[in-house]
Protein backbone atom coordinates (compact mmCIF):
# COMPACT_ATOMS: atom_id res chain seq x y z
CA MET A 1 27.05 37.89 16.11
CA THR A 2 23.90 36.04 17.11
CA GLN A 3 22.29 37.25 20.32
CA LEU A 4 20.85 34.96 22.90
CA GLY A 5 17.15 34.45 22.04
CA HIS A 6 17.55 35.62 18.46
CA ASN A 7 15.27 33.49 16.15
CA ASN A 8 17.22 34.20 12.91
CA GLY A 9 14.12 35.76 11.34
CA PRO A 10 14.16 37.52 7.98
CA THR A 11 17.07 39.85 7.41
CA MET A 12 16.40 43.55 7.56
CA GLU A 13 19.10 44.52 5.19
CA PRO A 14 18.25 46.21 1.85
CA GLY A 15 17.23 43.98 -1.09
CA TYR A 16 15.47 41.29 0.98
CA GLY A 17 12.19 41.52 -1.05
CA TRP A 18 14.13 41.21 -4.35
CA ARG A 19 16.10 38.16 -3.15
CA LYS A 20 12.99 36.52 -1.93
CA HIS A 21 11.25 37.05 -5.24
CA SER A 22 14.28 35.91 -7.24
CA TRP A 23 14.56 32.75 -5.13
CA ALA A 24 10.87 31.94 -5.49
CA LYS A 25 11.04 32.40 -9.28
CA ALA A 26 14.10 30.30 -9.64
CA ARG A 27 12.48 27.41 -7.76
CA ALA A 28 9.37 27.65 -9.93
CA ASP A 29 11.45 27.61 -13.05
CA LEU A 30 12.99 24.34 -11.92
CA LEU A 31 9.64 22.51 -11.83
CA PRO A 32 8.67 21.00 -15.19
CA THR A 33 5.55 22.00 -17.06
CA LEU A 34 3.94 18.94 -18.60
CA PRO A 35 2.33 19.13 -22.08
CA ILE A 36 -1.44 18.86 -21.90
CA GLU A 37 -1.42 15.52 -23.73
CA VAL A 38 0.86 14.03 -21.00
CA LEU A 39 -1.32 15.46 -18.33
CA ARG A 40 -4.42 13.99 -19.84
CA THR A 41 -2.78 10.60 -20.15
CA ARG A 42 -1.78 10.68 -16.56
CA VAL A 43 -5.35 11.74 -15.44
CA LYS A 44 -6.69 8.75 -17.41
CA ARG A 45 -4.12 6.40 -15.80
CA ALA A 46 -4.97 7.68 -12.29
CA LYS A 47 -8.62 6.98 -13.08
CA ALA A 48 -7.98 3.49 -14.38
CA LEU A 49 -6.02 2.70 -11.11
CA GLY A 50 -8.81 4.21 -9.11
CA LEU A 51 -6.60 6.80 -7.47
CA PRO A 52 -7.11 10.52 -7.01
CA TYR A 53 -4.91 12.28 -9.53
CA LYS A 54 -3.07 14.16 -6.82
CA THR A 55 -2.18 10.95 -5.04
CA TYR A 56 -1.09 9.36 -8.30
CA ALA A 57 0.98 12.32 -9.38
CA SER A 58 2.79 12.63 -6.07
CA ILE A 59 3.61 8.89 -6.11
CA ARG A 60 4.80 9.01 -9.69
CA ALA A 61 6.90 12.13 -8.99
CA ALA A 62 8.53 10.58 -5.95
CA SER A 63 9.28 7.13 -7.52
CA GLY A 64 9.92 8.31 -11.05
CA HIS A 65 7.82 5.39 -12.34
CA ASP A 66 4.22 4.59 -13.22
CA VAL A 67 2.14 2.66 -10.73
CA VAL A 68 1.61 -0.82 -12.21
CA GLY A 69 0.55 -2.84 -9.18
CA PHE A 70 -0.74 -2.93 -5.58
CA LEU A 71 0.54 -5.09 -2.69
CA PHE A 72 -2.37 -5.73 -0.21
CA SER A 73 -2.25 -7.03 3.28
CA ASN A 74 -5.08 -9.39 4.14
CA ASN A 75 -6.10 -6.69 6.77
CA ALA A 76 -6.56 -4.23 3.96
CA LEU A 77 -8.77 -6.76 2.04
CA ARG A 78 -10.71 -7.37 5.27
CA ALA A 79 -9.89 -11.10 5.15
CA ILE A 80 -9.27 -11.20 9.01
CA ARG A 81 -10.56 -14.67 10.09
CA ASN A 82 -11.72 -16.38 6.93
CA VAL A 83 -10.57 -15.79 3.36
CA ASP A 84 -14.09 -16.44 2.08
CA GLU A 85 -15.58 -13.49 3.93
CA LEU A 86 -14.09 -10.77 1.70
CA PRO A 87 -16.58 -7.88 1.37
CA GLU A 88 -18.05 -7.66 -2.08
CA GLY A 89 -17.33 -3.95 -2.34
CA ARG A 90 -13.63 -4.58 -1.94
CA CYS A 91 -13.71 -7.29 -4.58
CA ALA A 92 -15.66 -5.04 -6.99
CA ARG A 93 -13.05 -2.33 -6.39
CA LEU A 94 -10.28 -4.72 -7.44
CA SER A 95 -12.20 -5.91 -10.51
CA ASP A 96 -12.43 -2.30 -11.72
CA CYS A 97 -8.74 -1.54 -11.24
CA ALA A 98 -6.30 -1.69 -14.15
CA ALA A 99 -3.35 -2.96 -12.20
CA SER A 100 -1.71 -6.22 -11.09
CA PHE A 101 -2.17 -7.44 -7.53
CA ALA A 102 -0.12 -9.23 -4.99
CA ALA A 103 -0.82 -9.88 -1.29
CA LEU A 104 0.96 -10.64 1.94
CA VAL A 105 -1.14 -12.74 4.30
CA HIS A 106 -0.70 -12.76 8.06
CA ARG A 107 -0.88 -15.99 10.09
CA PRO A 108 -3.05 -18.05 10.65
CA LEU A 109 -4.63 -17.41 7.20
CA ASN A 110 -3.40 -19.35 4.23
CA PRO A 111 -1.93 -17.30 1.35
CA ASP A 112 -3.00 -19.90 -1.24
CA ALA A 113 -6.53 -19.95 0.12
CA LEU A 114 -6.76 -16.10 -0.18
CA ALA A 115 -5.42 -16.23 -3.73
CA GLN A 116 -7.90 -18.99 -4.68
CA SER A 117 -10.80 -17.14 -3.05
CA LEU A 118 -10.04 -14.00 -5.15
CA GLN A 119 -9.38 -16.02 -8.27
CA ASP A 120 -12.77 -17.68 -7.92
CA ARG A 121 -14.15 -14.15 -8.14
CA GLY A 122 -12.18 -13.33 -11.28
CA ILE A 123 -9.42 -11.50 -9.56
CA ASP A 124 -5.89 -12.60 -10.38
CA ILE A 125 -3.57 -12.12 -7.39
CA THR A 126 -0.31 -13.67 -6.18
CA ALA A 127 -0.13 -14.20 -2.44
CA ALA A 128 2.61 -15.07 0.03
CA ARG A 129 3.15 -15.24 3.74
CA ALA A 130 3.50 -11.90 5.45
CA PRO A 131 6.52 -11.25 7.56
CA HIS A 132 6.27 -11.29 11.32
CA PHE A 133 6.51 -7.97 13.05
CA ALA A 134 9.58 -9.24 15.00
CA ASP A 135 11.51 -10.15 11.78
CA ARG A 136 14.76 -8.44 10.81
CA TRP A 137 14.55 -5.69 8.22
CA SER A 138 16.23 -7.87 5.63
CA ASP A 139 13.74 -10.67 6.27
CA ILE A 140 10.90 -8.20 5.81
CA ALA A 141 12.44 -7.01 2.55
CA ARG A 142 12.74 -10.57 1.29
CA ALA A 143 9.11 -11.43 2.25
CA VAL A 144 7.83 -8.35 0.45
CA ALA A 145 9.86 -9.17 -2.60
CA THR A 146 8.46 -12.77 -2.86
CA PRO A 147 4.95 -12.17 -4.26
CA LEU A 148 6.23 -9.30 -6.42
CA ARG A 149 8.84 -11.52 -8.03
CA GLN A 150 6.26 -14.29 -8.57
CA ALA A 151 3.92 -11.71 -10.20
CA GLY A 152 6.66 -10.16 -12.28
CA LEU A 153 6.06 -6.69 -10.76
CA PRO A 154 8.81 -4.14 -10.43
CA ARG A 155 9.26 -2.91 -6.86
CA ASP A 156 9.31 0.79 -7.70
CA GLY A 157 5.97 0.51 -9.50
CA VAL A 158 4.03 -1.07 -6.64
CA LEU A 159 2.07 0.58 -3.80
CA VAL A 160 1.40 -1.07 -0.55
CA ILE A 161 -2.29 -0.98 0.53
CA GLY A 162 -2.40 -1.73 4.28
CA GLU A 163 -3.95 -1.05 7.60
CA THR A 164 -1.13 -0.90 10.21
CA VAL A 165 2.16 0.94 10.78
CA PHE A 166 3.93 -2.39 10.39
CA GLU A 167 2.40 -2.88 6.96
CA GLN A 168 3.42 0.67 6.08
CA GLU A 169 7.02 -0.37 6.78
CA TRP A 170 6.80 -2.97 4.01
CA SER A 171 6.95 -0.13 1.47
CA GLN A 172 10.24 1.05 2.95
CA ALA A 173 11.73 -2.33 3.55
CA GLY A 174 10.92 -3.47 0.09
CA ARG A 175 11.81 -0.14 -1.56
CA LEU A 176 8.37 0.11 -3.16
CA ALA A 177 6.65 3.15 -4.65
CA GLY A 178 4.78 4.09 -1.49
CA PHE A 179 1.91 3.31 0.90
CA ILE A 180 -1.77 4.11 0.94
CA SER A 181 -4.12 3.14 3.73
CA ALA A 182 -6.82 0.73 2.89
CA ASP A 183 -9.52 3.32 3.87
CA GLN A 184 -8.07 5.86 1.42
CA PHE A 185 -7.66 3.32 -1.38
CA PHE A 186 -11.15 1.86 -1.15
CA ALA A 187 -12.76 5.25 -0.53
CA ALA A 188 -11.21 6.63 -3.72
CA SER A 189 -13.54 4.40 -5.76
CA ASN A 190 -16.54 6.08 -4.18
CA ALA A 191 -15.30 9.58 -4.92
């Protein structure tokens, strides 16, 4: 019988230490041990994507798939008022990245103008209109899927790179691999 105020802490009955040890060992045995060649390949892939290995590995483990592309918001690219004012550092980061790119562009910016501006800098990107924050979940999912479908990217292999909580929701609505803040993504190239 549980007493009022009892916090259900560790049991004091005999064998607790052995059960704790056995449980920890059983959990550790469930985790796979990767061959060194696979680990080296994944470290190289993380570097080619410009992601820290720990971030890449956790996303890959959660989605079960490799990261093949990034879906940016225009906010993450710092194209806020004018698509031609993209910071050179952000463009250089994209040029060095071994992935495909798509973008969702908030009003009043034009998705075609953003795509053309990046293509003029040698960066191939597919852009579409970003969903409105008041859209239904299904409309957000449809908007997220549009540039990915046009670029031929699998949803579960794409990370959202964004700035806001609303942009983070794109990952969930579109059933994408995950979300990384723009600061984290662009800082990773400096590490």
